[in-house]
PDB file of C-alpha atoms and ligand atoms in Angstrom:
ATOM      1  CA  MET A   1      -0.083   0.003  -0.029  1.00 97.00           C
ATOM      2  CA  ARG A   2       1.378   3.339  -1.093  1.00 98.00           C
ATOM      3  CA  ILE A   3      -0.217   6.151   1.012  1.00 98.00           C
ATOM      4  CA  ASP A   4       0.535   9.922   0.689  1.00 98.00           C
ATOM      5  CA  LEU A   5      -1.221  11.739   3.534  1.00 98.00           C
ATOM      6  CA  HIS A   6      -0.837  15.428   2.848  1.00 98.00           C
ATOM      7  CA  THR A   7      -1.737  17.170  -0.428  1.00 98.00           C
ATOM      8  CA  HIS A   8      -3.265  20.490  -1.655  1.00 98.00           C
ATOM      9  CA  SER A   9      -5.709  21.283  -4.510  1.00 98.00           C
ATOM     10  CA  CYS A  10      -7.043  24.518  -6.002  1.00 97.00           C
ATOM     11  CA  PHE A  11      -9.413  24.665  -3.002  1.00 97.00           C
ATOM     12  CA  SER A  12      -6.398  26.220  -1.214  1.00 97.00           C
ATOM     13  CA  ASP A  13      -3.017  27.025  -2.748  1.00 96.00           C
ATOM     14  CA  GLY A  14      -2.544  23.868  -5.006  1.00 97.00           C
ATOM     15  CA  THR A  15      -2.873  24.229  -8.773  1.00 96.00           C
ATOM     16  CA  ASP A  16      -4.737  21.022  -9.549  1.00 98.00           C
ATOM     17  CA  THR A  17      -8.405  20.444  -9.161  1.00 98.00           C
ATOM     18  CA  PRO A  18      -9.295  17.632  -6.746  1.00 98.00           C
ATOM     19  CA  THR A  19     -10.202  15.440  -9.791  1.00 98.00           C
ATOM     20  CA  GLN A  20      -6.754  16.150 -11.492  1.00 98.00           C
ATOM     21  CA  LEU A  21      -5.038  15.438  -8.167  1.00 98.00           C
ATOM     22  CA  MET A  22      -6.699  12.116  -7.650  1.00 98.00           C
ATOM     23  CA  LEU A  23      -5.972  11.070 -11.276  1.00 98.00           C
ATOM     24  CA  LYS A  24      -2.347  12.082 -10.994  1.00 98.00           C
ATOM     25  CA  ALA A  25      -2.216  10.099  -7.660  1.00 98.00           C
ATOM     26  CA  GLY A  26      -3.312   6.987  -9.534  1.00 98.00           C
ATOM     27  CA  GLN A  27      -0.798   7.594 -12.212  1.00 98.00           C
ATOM     28  CA  ALA A  28       1.981   7.998  -9.653  1.00 98.00           C
ATOM     29  CA  GLY A  29       1.015   4.494  -8.343  1.00 98.00           C
ATOM     30  CA  LEU A  30      -0.617   5.599  -5.024  1.00 98.00           C
ATOM     31  CA  ASP A  31      -3.364   3.556  -3.355  1.00 98.00           C
ATOM     32  CA  MET A  32      -4.489   6.318  -1.055  1.00 98.00           C
ATOM     33  CA  VAL A  33      -4.289  10.038  -0.819  1.00 98.00           C
ATOM     34  CA  GLY A  34      -4.983  12.551   1.947  1.00 98.00           C
ATOM     35  CA  LEU A  35      -6.544  15.748   0.604  1.00 98.00           C
ATOM     36  CA  THR A  36      -5.573  18.459   3.231  1.00 98.00           C
ATOM     37  CA  ASP A  37      -6.327  21.855   1.829  1.00 98.00           C
ATOM     38  CA  HIS A  38      -5.678  24.815   4.207  1.00 97.00           C
ATOM     39  CA  ASP A  39      -8.505  25.776   6.465  1.00 97.00           C
ATOM     40  CA  THR A  40     -11.367  24.243   4.447  1.00 97.00           C
ATOM     41  CA  VAL A  41     -13.250  21.049   3.500  1.00 98.00           C
ATOM     42  CA  ASP A  42     -14.591  22.509   0.323  1.00 97.00           C
ATOM     43  CA  GLY A  43     -12.465  20.247  -1.882  1.00 98.00           C
ATOM     44  CA  TRP A  44     -13.819  16.958  -0.420  1.00 98.00           C
ATOM     45  CA  LYS A  45     -16.901  16.594  -2.494  1.00 98.00           C
ATOM     46  CA  GLU A  46     -15.117  16.767  -5.826  1.00 98.00           C
ATOM     47  CA  ALA A  47     -12.301  14.416  -4.554  1.00 98.00           C
ATOM     48  CA  GLU A  48     -14.913  11.936  -3.405  1.00 98.00           C
ATOM     49  CA  LYS A  49     -16.384  11.794  -6.950  1.00 98.00           C
ATOM     50  CA  ALA A  50     -12.906  10.986  -8.358  1.00 98.00           C
ATOM     51  CA  VAL A  51     -12.278   8.023  -6.117  1.00 98.00           C
ATOM     52  CA  ASN A  52     -13.683   5.421  -8.563  1.00 98.00           C
ATOM     53  CA  SER A  53     -12.323   6.933 -11.754  1.00 98.00           C
ATOM     54  CA  SER A  54      -8.767   7.242 -10.229  1.00 98.00           C
ATOM     55  CA  GLY A  55      -8.891   3.960  -8.411  1.00 98.00           C
ATOM     56  CA  VAL A  56      -7.397   5.795  -5.374  1.00 98.00           C
ATOM     57  CA  ALA A  57      -8.791   5.757  -1.855  1.00 98.00           C
ATOM     58  CA  LEU A  58      -9.463   9.087  -0.234  1.00 99.00           C
ATOM     59  CA  ILE A  59      -8.748  10.177   3.383  1.00 98.00           C
ATOM     60  CA  ARG A  60     -10.492  13.468   3.884  1.00 99.00           C
ATOM     61  CA  GLY A  61      -8.483  16.051   5.858  1.00 98.00           C
ATOM     62  CA  THR A  62      -7.630  19.733   6.431  1.00 98.00           C
ATOM     63  CA  GLU A  63      -4.402  21.537   7.264  1.00 98.00           C
ATOM     64  CA  ILE A  64      -5.271  24.111   9.880  1.00 97.00           C
ATOM     65  CA  SER A  65      -3.239  27.338  10.419  1.00 95.00           C
ATOM     66  CA  CYS A  66      -2.511  27.874  14.170  1.00 95.00           C
ATOM     67  CA  LYS A  67       0.137  28.987  16.513  1.00 95.00           C
ATOM     68  CA  ALA A  68       2.009  27.812  19.551  1.00 95.00           C
ATOM     69  CA  TYR A  69       2.213  30.639  22.048  1.00 91.00           C
ATOM     70  CA  VAL A  70       5.580  30.069  23.747  1.00 85.00           C
ATOM     71  CA  ASP A  71       6.545  31.589  27.087  1.00 77.00           C
ATOM     72  CA  GLY A  72       3.395  33.779  27.183  1.00 75.00           C
ATOM     73  CA  SER A  73       4.658  35.718  24.068  1.00 76.00           C
ATOM     74  CA  ALA A  74       1.798  37.324  22.048  1.00 73.00           C
ATOM     75  CA  MET A  75       3.671  36.538  18.758  1.00 80.00           C
ATOM     76  CA  GLY A  76       3.323  32.838  18.580  1.00 89.00           C
ATOM     77  CA  ARG A  77       5.152  30.372  16.416  1.00 93.00           C
ATOM     78  CA  SER A  78       3.350  29.058  13.253  1.00 92.00           C
ATOM     79  CA  VAL A  79       2.031  25.552  13.481  1.00 96.00           C
ATOM     80  CA  HIS A  80       0.266  23.583  10.739  1.00 97.00           C
ATOM     81  CA  MET A  81      -2.038  20.966  12.191  1.00 98.00           C
ATOM     82  CA  LEU A  82      -3.345  18.367   9.954  1.00 98.00           C
ATOM     83  CA  SER A  83      -6.777  16.892  10.852  1.00 98.00           C
ATOM     84  CA  TYR A  84      -8.065  13.714   9.353  1.00 99.00           C
ATOM     85  CA  LEU A  85     -11.639  12.349   9.084  1.00 99.00           C
ATOM     86  CA  HIS A  86     -13.358  15.127  11.122  1.00 98.00           C
ATOM     87  CA  GLN A  87     -17.035  15.802  10.593  1.00 98.00           C
ATOM     88  CA  GLY A  88     -16.999  18.407   7.714  1.00 97.00           C
ATOM     89  CA  ASP A  89     -20.041  20.237   9.029  1.00 97.00           C
ATOM     90  CA  ASP A  90     -18.793  20.595  12.561  1.00 98.00           C
ATOM     91  CA  GLN A  91     -19.681  24.210  13.854  1.00 98.00           C
ATOM     92  CA  GLY A  92     -16.478  24.536  15.954  1.00 97.00           C
ATOM     93  CA  LEU A  93     -14.240  23.884  13.096  1.00 97.00           C
ATOM     94  CA  LYS A  94     -16.341  25.980  10.693  1.00 97.00           C
ATOM     95  CA  ARG A  95     -16.021  28.970  12.945  1.00 96.00           C
ATOM     96  CA  LEU A  96     -12.265  28.429  13.199  1.00 96.00           C
ATOM     97  CA  PHE A  97     -11.874  28.279   9.452  1.00 96.00           C
ATOM     98  CA  GLU A  98     -13.876  31.490   9.065  1.00 95.00           C
ATOM     99  CA  ASP A  99     -11.770  33.284  11.676  1.00 94.00           C
ATOM    100  CA  VAL A 100      -8.508  32.238  10.098  1.00 93.00           C
ATOM    101  CA  LYS A 101      -9.815  33.173   6.671  1.00 94.00           C
ATOM    102  CA  ASN A 102     -10.634  36.663   7.848  1.00 94.00           C
ATOM    103  CA  ALA A 103      -7.345  37.123   9.481  1.00 94.00           C
ATOM    104  CA  ARG A 104      -5.577  35.944   6.362  1.00 95.00           C
ATOM    105  CA  THR A 105      -7.492  38.313   4.141  1.00 96.00           C
ATOM    106  CA  GLU A 106      -6.476  41.358   6.215  1.00 97.00           C
ATOM    107  CA  ARG A 107      -2.882  40.161   6.305  1.00 97.00           C
ATOM    108  CA  VAL A 108      -2.650  39.652   2.532  1.00 98.00           C
ATOM    109  CA  LYS A 109      -4.084  43.108   2.020  1.00 98.00           C
ATOM    110  CA  LYS A 110      -1.256  44.529   4.219  1.00 98.00           C
ATOM    111  CA  MET A 111       1.409  42.505   2.495  1.00 98.00           C
ATOM    112  CA  VAL A 112       0.209  43.682  -0.903  1.00 98.00           C
ATOM    113  CA  GLU A 113       0.270  47.271   0.223  1.00 98.00           C
ATOM    114  CA  LEU A 114       3.909  46.880   1.296  1.00 98.00           C
ATOM    115  CA  LEU A 115       4.881  45.071  -1.832  1.00 98.00           C
ATOM    116  CA  ALA A 116       3.096  47.651  -4.091  1.00 98.00           C
ATOM    117  CA  ARG A 117       5.625  50.211  -3.038  1.00 98.00           C
ATOM    118  CA  ASP A 118       8.308  48.216  -4.888  1.00 98.00           C
ATOM    119  CA  TYR A 119       6.390  45.959  -7.305  1.00 98.00           C
ATOM    120  CA  ARG A 120       3.503  46.642  -9.691  1.00 97.00           C
ATOM    121  CA  ILE A 121       0.931  44.298  -8.204  1.00 97.00           C
ATOM    122  CA  SER A 122      -2.499  44.780  -6.771  1.00 97.00           C
ATOM    123  CA  LEU A 123      -4.934  42.828  -4.527  1.00 97.00           C
ATOM    124  CA  GLU A 124      -7.012  42.023  -7.701  1.00 97.00           C
ATOM    125  CA  ASN A 125      -3.878  40.457  -9.288  1.00 97.00           C
ATOM    126  CA  VAL A 126      -3.468  38.303  -6.227  1.00 98.00           C
ATOM    127  CA  TYR A 127      -7.088  37.229  -5.954  1.00 97.00           C
ATOM    128  CA  SER A 128      -7.109  36.329  -9.723  1.00 97.00           C
ATOM    129  CA  HIS A 129      -4.811  33.444  -8.726  1.00 96.00           C
ATOM    130  CA  ALA A 130      -7.241  32.045  -6.046  1.00 96.00           C
ATOM    131  CA  GLN A 131     -10.530  30.313  -6.322  1.00 94.00           C
ATOM    132  CA  GLU A 132     -13.371  32.147  -4.542  1.00 92.00           C
ATOM    133  CA  GLY A 133     -13.531  31.550  -0.833  1.00 90.00           C
ATOM    134  CA  VAL A 134     -10.099  29.995  -0.309  1.00 94.00           C
ATOM    135  CA  ALA A 135      -7.745  30.782   2.519  1.00 92.00           C
ATOM    136  CA  ILE A 136      -5.683  33.388   0.738  1.00 96.00           C
ATOM    137  CA  GLY A 137      -1.976  33.375   1.437  1.00 96.00           C
ATOM    138  CA  ARG A 138       1.568  33.932   0.264  1.00 97.00           C
ATOM    139  CA  PRO A 139       1.440  31.398  -2.476  1.00 97.00           C
ATOM    140  CA  HIS A 140      -1.212  33.410  -4.273  1.00 97.00           C
ATOM    141  CA  ILE A 141       0.819  36.587  -3.856  1.00 98.00           C
ATOM    142  CA  ALA A 142       3.760  34.692  -5.284  1.00 97.00           C
ATOM    143  CA  ASP A 143       1.619  33.729  -8.294  1.00 97.00           C
ATOM    144  CA  ALA A 144       0.727  37.441  -8.935  1.00 98.00           C
ATOM    145  CA  LEU A 145       4.567  38.374  -8.755  1.00 98.00           C
ATOM    146  CA  VAL A 146       5.451  35.575 -11.122  1.00 97.00           C
ATOM    147  CA  SER A 147       2.821  36.475 -13.653  1.00 97.00           C
ATOM    148  CA  ALA A 148       3.897  40.099 -13.447  1.00 98.00           C
ATOM    149  CA  GLY A 149       7.249  38.743 -14.506  1.00 98.00           C
ATOM    150  CA  TYR A 150       9.366  39.606 -11.379  1.00 98.00           C
ATOM    151  CA  PHE A 151      10.288  36.054 -10.503  1.00 97.00           C
ATOM    152  CA  THR A 152      10.369  32.563 -12.231  1.00 96.00           C
ATOM    153  CA  ASP A 153       8.345  30.587  -9.721  1.00 95.00           C
ATOM    154  CA  ARG A 154       6.829  30.520  -6.213  1.00 95.00           C
ATOM    155  CA  SER A 155      10.007  29.193  -4.618  1.00 95.00           C
ATOM    156  CA  GLU A 156      12.131  32.205  -5.942  1.00 96.00           C
ATOM    157  CA  CYS A 157       9.326  34.598  -4.543  1.00 97.00           C
ATOM    158  CA  PHE A 158       9.534  32.874  -1.090  1.00 96.00           C
ATOM    159  CA  ASN A 159      13.297  33.024  -1.105  1.00 96.00           C
ATOM    160  CA  LYS A 160      13.498  36.704  -2.109  1.00 97.00           C
ATOM    161  CA  VAL A 161      10.465  38.559  -0.784  1.00 98.00           C
ATOM    162  CA  LEU A 162       7.944  36.359   0.975  1.00 97.00           C
ATOM    163  CA  TYR A 163       9.973  34.551   3.510  1.00 93.00           C
ATOM    164  CA  ASN A 164       9.126  34.723   7.228  1.00 89.00           C
ATOM    165  CA  GLY A 165      10.824  37.958   8.513  1.00 90.00           C
ATOM    166  CA  SER A 166      11.104  39.639   5.108  1.00 96.00           C
ATOM    167  CA  PRO A 167      10.325  43.467   5.194  1.00 97.00           C
ATOM    168  CA  TYR A 168       7.164  42.559   3.225  1.00 98.00           C
ATOM    169  CA  TYR A 169       6.063  39.884   5.743  1.00 96.00           C
ATOM    170  CA  VAL A 170       3.117  40.550   7.948  1.00 95.00           C
ATOM    171  CA  ILE A 171       1.991  38.169  10.703  1.00 91.00           C
ATOM    172  CA  TYR A 172      -1.564  37.187  11.202  1.00 90.00           C
ATOM    173  CA  CYS A 173      -3.578  36.022  14.270  1.00 88.00           C
ATOM    174  CA  ALA A 174      -4.054  32.392  14.355  1.00 92.00           C
ATOM    175  CA  PRO A 175      -5.740  30.213  17.026  1.00 94.00           C
ATOM    176  CA  ASP A 176      -3.750  28.501  19.779  1.00 95.00           C
ATOM    177  CA  VAL A 177      -2.700  25.060  18.697  1.00 97.00           C
ATOM    178  CA  LEU A 178      -3.867  23.525  21.982  1.00 97.00           C
ATOM    179  CA  ASP A 179      -7.379  24.889  21.379  1.00 97.00           C
ATOM    180  CA  VAL A 180      -7.229  23.654  17.797  1.00 98.00           C
ATOM    181  CA  ILE A 181      -6.383  20.173  18.835  1.00 98.00           C
ATOM    182  CA  ALA A 182      -9.323  20.142  21.299  1.00 98.00           C
ATOM    183  CA  THR A 183     -11.652  21.509  18.534  1.00 98.00           C
ATOM    184  CA  ILE A 184     -10.432  18.820  16.143  1.00 98.00           C
ATOM    185  CA  ARG A 185     -11.058  16.012  18.544  1.00 98.00           C
ATOM    186  CA  GLU A 186     -14.581  17.451  19.338  1.00 98.00           C
ATOM    187  CA  ALA A 187     -15.237  17.309  15.627  1.00 98.00           C
ATOM    188  CA  GLY A 188     -14.192  13.575  15.580  1.00 98.00           C
ATOM    189  CA  GLY A 189     -10.975  14.425  13.863  1.00 98.00           C
ATOM    190  CA  VAL A 190      -7.364  13.016  14.365  1.00 99.00           C
ATOM    191  CA  PRO A 191      -4.745  15.734  14.630  1.00 99.00           C
ATOM    192  CA  VAL A 192      -1.283  15.265  13.239  1.00 99.00           C
ATOM    193  CA  TYR A 193       1.418  17.884  13.638  1.00 98.00           C
ATOM    194  CA  ALA A 194       2.688  18.839  10.000  1.00 98.00           C
ATOM    195  CA  HIS A 195       6.392  19.212   9.351  1.00 98.00           C
ATOM    196  CA  PRO A 196       7.250  19.972  13.098  1.00 98.00           C
ATOM    197  CA  ARG A 197      11.009  20.250  12.486  1.00 98.00           C
ATOM    198  CA  ALA A 198      11.162  22.113   9.218  1.00 97.00           C
ATOM    199  CA  SER A 199      13.611  24.721  10.721  1.00 94.00           C
ATOM    200  CA  ARG A 200      14.399  26.201   7.301  1.00 90.00           C
ATOM    201  CA  ARG A 201      10.893  27.722   7.089  1.00 85.00           C
ATOM    202  CA  GLN A 202       9.850  28.220  10.639  1.00 87.00           C
ATOM    203  CA  LYS A 203      10.831  28.806  14.144  1.00 90.00           C
ATOM    204  CA  LEU A 204      10.663  25.571  15.942  1.00 94.00           C
ATOM    205  CA  VAL A 205       8.217  24.722  18.810  1.00 96.00           C
ATOM    206  CA  PRO A 206       9.919  23.561  22.042  1.00 95.00           C
ATOM    207  CA  ILE A 207       9.415  20.056  23.159  1.00 96.00           C
ATOM    208  CA  ASP A 208       7.483  20.911  26.342  1.00 95.00           C
ATOM    209  CA  ILE A 209       4.823  22.554  24.097  1.00 96.00           C
ATOM    210  CA  ILE A 210       4.649  19.349  21.900  1.00 97.00           C
ATOM    211  CA  GLU A 211       4.247  17.486  25.192  1.00 98.00           C
ATOM    212  CA  GLN A 212       1.288  19.655  26.017  1.00 97.00           C
ATOM    213  CA  MET A 213      -0.078  18.955  22.532  1.00 98.00           C
ATOM    214  CA  VAL A 214       0.136  15.229  23.157  1.00 98.00           C
ATOM    215  CA  ARG A 215      -1.723  15.682  26.385  1.00 98.00           C
ATOM    216  CA  ALA A 216      -4.373  17.807  24.584  1.00 98.00           C
ATOM    217  CA  GLY A 217      -5.015  14.887  22.139  1.00 98.00           C
ATOM    218  CA  LEU A 218      -2.320  15.002  19.416  1.00 98.00           C
ATOM    219  CA  PHE A 219      -2.376  11.718  17.526  1.00 99.00           C
ATOM    220  CA  GLY A 220       1.009  11.908  15.831  1.00 98.00           C
ATOM    221  CA  LEU A 221       3.809  13.796  14.015  1.00 98.00           C
ATOM    222  CA  GLU A 222       4.563  14.075  10.275  1.00 98.00           C
ATOM    223  CA  ALA A 223       8.277  12.912   9.982  1.00 98.00           C
ATOM    224  CA  TYR A 224       8.862  12.171   6.454  1.00 98.00           C
ATOM    225  CA  HIS A 225       8.532  15.435   4.673  1.00 98.00           C
ATOM    226  CA  ARG A 226      10.847  17.267   2.102  1.00 97.00           C
ATOM    227  CA  ASP A 227      11.194  20.267   4.402  1.00 97.00           C
ATOM    228  CA  HIS A 228      13.003  17.934   7.039  1.00 98.00           C
ATOM    229  CA  SER A 229      16.718  17.265   6.660  1.00 98.00           C
ATOM    230  CA  ASP A 230      17.832  13.641   7.486  1.00 98.00           C
ATOM    231  CA  ASP A 231      18.827  14.911  11.085  1.00 98.00           C
ATOM    232  CA  GLU A 232      15.361  16.512  11.430  1.00 98.00           C
ATOM    233  CA  VAL A 233      13.559  13.363  10.380  1.00 98.00           C
ATOM    234  CA  ALA A 234      15.644  11.569  13.075  1.00 98.00           C
ATOM    235  CA  GLU A 235      14.738  14.124  15.617  1.00 98.00           C
ATOM    236  CA  VAL A 236      10.938  13.754  14.834  1.00 98.00           C
ATOM    237  CA  LEU A 237      11.326   9.961  15.171  1.00 98.00           C
ATOM    238  CA  ALA A 238      13.039  10.435  18.580  1.00 98.00           C
ATOM    239  CA  ILE A 239      10.236  12.743  19.781  1.00 98.00           C
ATOM    240  CA  ALA A 240       7.486  10.397  18.568  1.00 98.00           C
ATOM    241  CA  ARG A 241       9.276   7.568  20.390  1.00 98.00           C
ATOM    242  CA  GLN A 242       9.671   9.626  23.533  1.00 98.00           C
ATOM    243  CA  PHE A 243       5.815  10.243  23.650  1.00 98.00           C
ATOM    244  CA  GLY A 244       4.802   6.866  22.158  1.00 98.00           C
ATOM    245  CA  ILE A 245       2.903   8.388  19.183  1.00 98.00           C
ATOM    246  CA  PRO A 246       2.974   7.421  15.502  1.00 98.00           C
ATOM    247  CA  VAL A 247       4.595   9.215  12.673  1.00 98.00           C
ATOM    248  CA  THR A 248       3.355   9.893   8.991  1.00 98.00           C
ATOM    249  CA  GLY A 249       4.990  10.705   5.755  1.00 98.00           C
ATOM    250  CA  SER A 250       3.679  12.759   2.833  1.00 98.00           C
ATOM    251  CA  SER A 251       4.625  14.865  -0.157  1.00 98.00           C
ATOM    252  CA  ASP A 252       2.669  18.130   0.705  1.00 98.00           C
ATOM    253  CA  TYR A 253       2.013  18.217  -3.070  1.00 98.00           C
ATOM    254  CA  HIS A 254       0.897  21.631  -4.357  1.00 97.00           C
ATOM    255  CA  GLY A 255       0.744  20.899  -8.093  1.00 97.00           C
ATOM    256  CA  LYS A 256       2.806  23.251 -10.332  1.00 91.00           C
ATOM    257  CA  GLY A 257       3.543  25.680  -7.383  1.00 78.00           C
ATOM    258  CA  LYS A 258       6.178  23.591  -5.727  1.00 88.00           C
ATOM    259  CA  PRO A 259       8.602  20.847  -6.657  1.00 93.00           C
ATOM    260  CA  ASN A 260       7.048  18.308  -4.280  1.00 96.00           C
ATOM    261  CA  ARG A 261       5.985  15.179  -6.233  1.00 98.00           C
ATOM    262  CA  LEU A 262       3.065  12.914  -5.268  1.00 98.00           C
ATOM    263  CA  GLY A 263       4.135   9.902  -3.279  1.00 98.00           C
ATOM    264  CA  GLU A 264       7.645  11.189  -2.586  1.00 98.00           C
ATOM    265  CA  ASN A 265       7.100  10.273   0.990  1.00 98.00           C
ATOM    266  CA  LEU A 266       4.771   7.565   2.322  1.00 98.00           C
ATOM    267  CA  THR A 267       2.762   6.592   5.469  1.00 98.00           C
ATOM    268  CA  ASP A 268       2.633   3.107   7.099  1.00 98.00           C
ATOM    269  CA  PRO A 269      -0.798   1.567   6.523  1.00 98.00           C
ATOM    270  CA  ALA A 270      -1.001   0.491  10.098  1.00 98.00           C
ATOM    271  CA  VAL A 271      -0.871   4.147  11.092  1.00 98.00           C
ATOM    272  CA  VAL A 272      -3.684   5.005   8.688  1.00 98.00           C
ATOM    273  CA  GLU A 273      -5.769   2.246  10.147  1.00 98.00           C
ATOM    274  CA  ALA A 274      -5.319   3.730  13.654  1.00 98.00           C
ATOM    275  CA  ILE A 275      -6.348   7.176  12.274  1.00 98.00           C
ATOM    276  CA  GLU A 276      -9.544   5.593  10.750  1.00 98.00           C
ATOM    277  CA  THR A 277     -10.348   3.788  14.083  1.00 98.00           C
ATOM    278  CA  GLN A 278     -10.217   7.171  15.892  1.00 98.00           C
ATOM    279  CA  GLY A 279     -11.794   9.372  13.189  1.00 98.00           C
ATOM    280  CA  ALA A 280     -15.514  10.125  12.802  1.00 98.00           C
ATOM    281  CA  LEU A 281     -15.428   9.494   9.014  1.00 98.00           C
ATOM    282  CA  ASN A 282     -14.439   6.521   6.962  1.00 98.00           C
ATOM    283  CA  ILE A 283     -11.812   6.288   4.275  1.00 98.00           C
ATOM    284  CA  ILE A 284     -13.483   6.202   0.911  1.00 98.00           C
ATOM    285  CA  TRP A 285     -12.326   3.245  -1.147  1.00 98.00           C
ATOM    286  CA  PRO A 286     -12.711   2.822  -4.916  1.00 98.00           C
ATOM    287  CA  ARG A 287     -15.354   0.372  -6.187  1.00 95.00           C
TER     288      ARG A 287
HETATM  289  P1  LIG B 301       0.930  31.437   4.408  1.00 60.57           P
HETATM  290  O1  LIG B 301       0.080  30.410   4.880  1.00 60.57           O
HETATM  291  O2  LIG B 301       0.264  32.500   3.592  1.00 60.57           O
HETATM  292  O3  LIG B 301       1.888  32.002   5.445  1.00 60.57           O
HETATM  293  O4  LIG B 301       1.964  30.709   3.443  1.00 60.57           O
HETATM  294  C1  LIG B 301       2.409  29.491   3.647  1.00 60.57           C
HETATM  295  C2  LIG B 301       2.229  28.532   2.510  1.00 60.57           C
HETATM  296  O5  LIG B 301       3.236  28.887   1.561  1.00 60.57           O
HETATM  297  C3  LIG B 301       2.323  27.058   2.830  1.00 60.57           C
HETATM  298  O6  LIG B 301       1.167  26.523   2.343  1.00 60.57           O
HETATM  299  C4  LIG B 301       3.509  26.606   2.117  1.00 60.57           C
HETATM  300  O7  LIG B 301       3.130  25.426   1.354  1.00 60.57           O
HETATM  301  C5  LIG B 301       3.744  27.703   1.075  1.00 60.57           C
HETATM  302  N1  LIG B 301       5.334  27.772   1.034  1.00 60.57           N
HETATM  303  C6  LIG B 301       6.138  27.956   2.072  1.00 60.57           C
HETATM  304  N2  LIG B 301       7.357  28.158   1.666  1.00 60.57           N
HETATM  305  C7  LIG B 301       7.354  27.981   0.296  1.00 60.57           C
HETATM  306  C8  LIG B 301       8.448  28.056  -0.717  1.00 60.57           C
HETATM  307  N3  LIG B 301       9.600  28.175  -0.455  1.00 60.57           N
HETATM  308  N4  LIG B 301       7.969  27.822  -2.067  1.00 60.57           N
HETATM  309  C9  LIG B 301       6.645  27.715  -2.313  1.00 60.57           C
HETATM  310  N5  LIG B 301       5.711  27.714  -1.428  1.00 60.57           N
HETATM  311  C10 LIG B 301       6.011  27.835  -0.096  1.00 60.57           C
HETATM  312 ZN1  LIG B 302       0.014  25.273   1.093  1.00 60.57          ZN
HETATM  313 FE1  LIG B 303       2.110  23.187   5.966  1.00 60.57          FE
HETATM  314 FE1  LIG B 304       0.628  21.645   3.317  1.00 60.57          FE
END
């Protein structure tokens, strides 16, 4: 069984429709895919419809933007929390997605204002690269900068102007990860901490906060991910062993926007089985 547990479609900042994503997953020899668009479940329906034609099983999920507030600091460190098999119509999660979307909208507006001093881009340019209603973010700003001819791809934009701490970077308020874990569990979801040791792109969350996450109901850690060096993978495995929790692996595929290839990292089927046992929804298998 080849299982890739973390991918994005055009319902967030990926470039494939859920149908294209499922078909490509089949072509890549995958047996199961987790669709985990940022802060939404809107892509699930289309992905479900593509299960039979693609021959790929679907595990429905979401990647939720949150923060760990370390040492009482108001700033917080960015955390991406994957949730699997939660009830899509859960009110607590819906409210959370709305709050995050509103905060992101304001933040993108501010970033575009800063960028517009040096680059000829507008908010309209940015929104033209996003489907309606998506959690708007830096990848969409990158698309606008690329189509205006300033950079060749999203990666170059992130490296040169959109990285955390860049003069054009603006933070946004995101919910506390411990609350998010509780909300996920209340919605019948299974929380997995995405790329927890990706030090190249984020400030790391100290181990005592990860311990609090485990106590709050964290299921596991994403270990095998291209943003982790070999040493960082080893560190995640050690943390997981320390707390007795499982690890996952995934591509974090975004379509054309990123070099990540479907199936470049995989998850053990036994771990997926445990996720399904704890989750409110079932995995959808092809007929
Ligand atoms: P945001 O949520 O708006 O802060 O932007 C974070 C998103 O940008 C995540 O979904 C990442 O997948 C994406 N991202 C982060 N770093 C890069 C990069 N170097 N190249 C392309 N996309 C990136
Ligand atoms: Zn993304
Ligand atoms: Fe992420
Ligand atoms: Fe992701």
